[in-house]
């Protein structure tokens, strides 16, 4: 089932309510404004359409003329999104929730610890890191084979590998912990 398309040409300025969200990926936060016929990303108009591929957990995203394949699953803290072979942990808040969190945050931030999880069932082809290793944005972490395709899972920001939970040749189920990471 296709979601409705949102377009830059969405009928101009309207008095209809706009819902504001904030999507945090690592240290970066993006403002998303969703109106009845418009979509703005950081204040700029964006055309987007997303379709779930039949018989699959994957989605097809068309965004400003680009065509991308993605897999998204809800997590305790937001969304885990695999996009073009890279894995992103995304925390999404509405405007009210973000404001409450900012008012309540009196504690200094600590380094975020999180797990790299298998986006789908598959076979571990290669583990490209080891425990204690520092990683940078875009570094290859684990190569999985799923549906006869190799997928390299990459770091979405700088950090350190705390532990490796899988080994080469191991079969894993969707959502299995592959690595434990600490982000900087």
XYZ file of C-alpha atoms in Angstrom:
184
model
C 0.000 0.000 0.000
C 1.467 3.341 -0.970
C 1.518 6.264 1.384
C 0.240 9.546 0.016
C 2.773 11.627 -1.844
C 3.830 14.961 -0.437
C 4.892 17.628 -2.846
C 6.628 20.994 -2.981
C 3.690 22.225 -5.031
C 1.295 21.391 -2.193
C -1.075 24.301 -2.585
C 0.920 27.122 -0.999
C 0.422 28.590 2.458
C -2.513 27.173 4.364
C -3.995 27.747 7.799
C -4.193 23.977 8.394
C -2.113 22.772 11.348
C 1.451 21.698 10.755
C 2.957 18.919 12.863
C 6.617 19.406 13.784
C 8.985 16.531 14.493
C 12.664 16.421 15.335
C 14.694 13.451 14.056
C 18.027 12.854 15.795
C 20.665 10.713 14.063
C 23.824 10.619 16.160
C 24.689 14.233 16.996
C 22.600 15.698 14.156
C 18.995 16.834 14.592
C 16.715 17.591 11.634
C 13.425 19.511 11.853
C 10.528 17.961 9.923
C 7.316 19.909 9.333
C 4.397 17.886 8.024
C 1.332 19.671 6.694
C -1.735 18.354 4.873
C -0.075 18.854 1.476
C 3.501 19.770 2.295
C 6.694 18.396 3.779
C 9.578 20.589 4.919
C 12.999 19.353 6.038
C 14.940 22.019 7.954
C 12.636 24.610 6.352
C 13.182 23.446 2.756
C 10.387 21.839 0.697
C 10.837 18.131 0.020
C 9.033 15.717 -2.293
C 8.719 12.211 -0.844
C 6.777 9.016 -1.485
C 7.241 5.690 0.290
C 5.894 2.303 -0.799
C 6.176 -1.088 0.907
C 7.490 -3.670 -1.527
C 5.033 -6.598 -1.948
C 6.032 -9.721 -0.004
C 8.880 -7.901 1.752
C 9.726 -5.902 4.867
C 11.550 -3.411 2.642
C 10.258 -0.046 1.523
C 10.966 1.959 -1.600
C 11.531 5.683 -0.994
C 11.403 8.307 -3.720
C 12.727 11.589 -2.405
C 13.436 14.678 -4.508
C 14.058 12.590 -7.627
C 16.188 9.945 -5.898
C 15.085 6.330 -5.574
C 16.232 4.485 -2.434
C 15.601 1.098 -0.811
C 15.171 1.018 2.965
C 14.208 -1.225 5.845
C 12.799 0.364 9.009
C 11.842 -1.165 12.331
C 10.640 0.450 15.537
C 12.971 0.221 18.547
C 12.532 1.202 22.201
C 14.091 4.598 21.524
C 12.840 5.314 17.987
C 13.661 3.674 14.671
C 16.443 1.527 13.267
C 16.728 2.269 9.549
C 18.878 0.458 7.019
C 19.264 2.721 3.984
C 21.471 1.777 1.048
C 23.515 -0.644 3.208
C 24.043 1.787 6.108
C 22.336 1.435 9.466
C 20.998 4.499 11.279
C 19.452 4.728 14.728
C 16.897 7.546 14.590
C 15.150 9.110 17.583
C 11.997 10.995 16.573
C 10.233 13.414 18.919
C 7.287 15.694 18.423
C 7.643 19.354 19.379
C 5.990 18.956 22.801
C 8.039 15.889 23.815
C 11.260 17.594 22.754
C 10.418 20.699 24.780
C 9.626 18.618 27.893
C 12.869 16.630 27.509
C 14.913 19.826 27.164
C 13.303 21.320 30.278
C 13.878 18.131 32.271
C 17.495 17.555 31.233
C 19.596 18.629 34.186
C 22.055 15.748 33.891
C 25.217 16.012 31.817
C 25.055 13.764 28.745
C 26.823 10.422 28.930
C 28.251 8.471 26.048
C 25.478 6.544 24.345
C 25.734 2.772 24.400
C 23.711 0.837 21.890
C 23.529 -2.432 20.042
C 24.009 -3.033 16.332
C 21.215 -5.474 15.470
C 20.589 -7.644 12.425
C 18.109 -5.821 10.162
C 16.917 -9.183 8.773
C 17.662 -12.906 9.160
C 20.904 -13.940 7.486
C 24.403 -15.359 7.662
C 27.422 -13.484 9.050
C 29.947 -13.408 6.194
C 32.574 -11.204 7.822
C 33.121 -9.264 11.057
C 35.272 -6.264 10.140
C 35.963 -4.963 13.668
C 37.064 -6.276 17.045
C 36.272 -5.377 20.650
C 37.988 -2.186 21.793
C 38.413 -0.838 18.259
C 37.633 2.832 17.600
C 35.311 3.402 14.647
C 34.421 6.400 12.501
C 31.319 7.336 10.528
C 30.981 5.048 7.509
C 33.386 2.336 8.714
C 32.323 -1.188 7.755
C 31.322 -3.236 10.808
C 29.679 -6.500 9.734
C 28.902 -8.086 6.365
C 25.729 -10.196 6.285
C 24.289 -12.340 3.531
C 20.516 -12.226 3.292
C 18.285 -13.134 0.362
C 21.426 -14.064 -1.653
C 22.810 -10.517 -1.316
C 25.687 -9.284 0.818
C 24.874 -6.263 2.976
C 27.612 -4.324 4.730
C 26.434 -2.697 7.946
C 28.353 0.520 8.565
C 28.890 2.854 11.507
C 26.558 5.853 11.605
C 28.991 7.902 13.671
C 32.229 7.767 15.645
C 32.531 5.433 18.600
C 34.079 2.268 19.968
C 33.225 -1.415 19.646
C 32.530 -2.659 23.176
C 31.986 -6.315 22.214
C 31.457 -8.563 19.204
C 28.496 -10.906 19.747
C 28.709 -12.973 16.513
C 31.290 -14.858 14.470
C 31.780 -15.530 10.775
C 29.523 -18.277 9.434
C 26.940 -17.806 12.183
C 23.251 -17.696 11.199
C 21.331 -14.892 12.923
C 17.683 -13.970 13.213
C 16.268 -10.507 12.633
C 16.997 -8.186 15.569
C 19.866 -10.367 16.912
C 22.609 -8.337 18.616
C 25.714 -8.309 16.396
C 27.890 -5.720 18.175
C 27.684 -3.616 21.304
C 28.806 -0.064 20.567
C 29.562 3.094 22.479
C 29.054 6.309 20.518
C 31.142 9.428 21.005
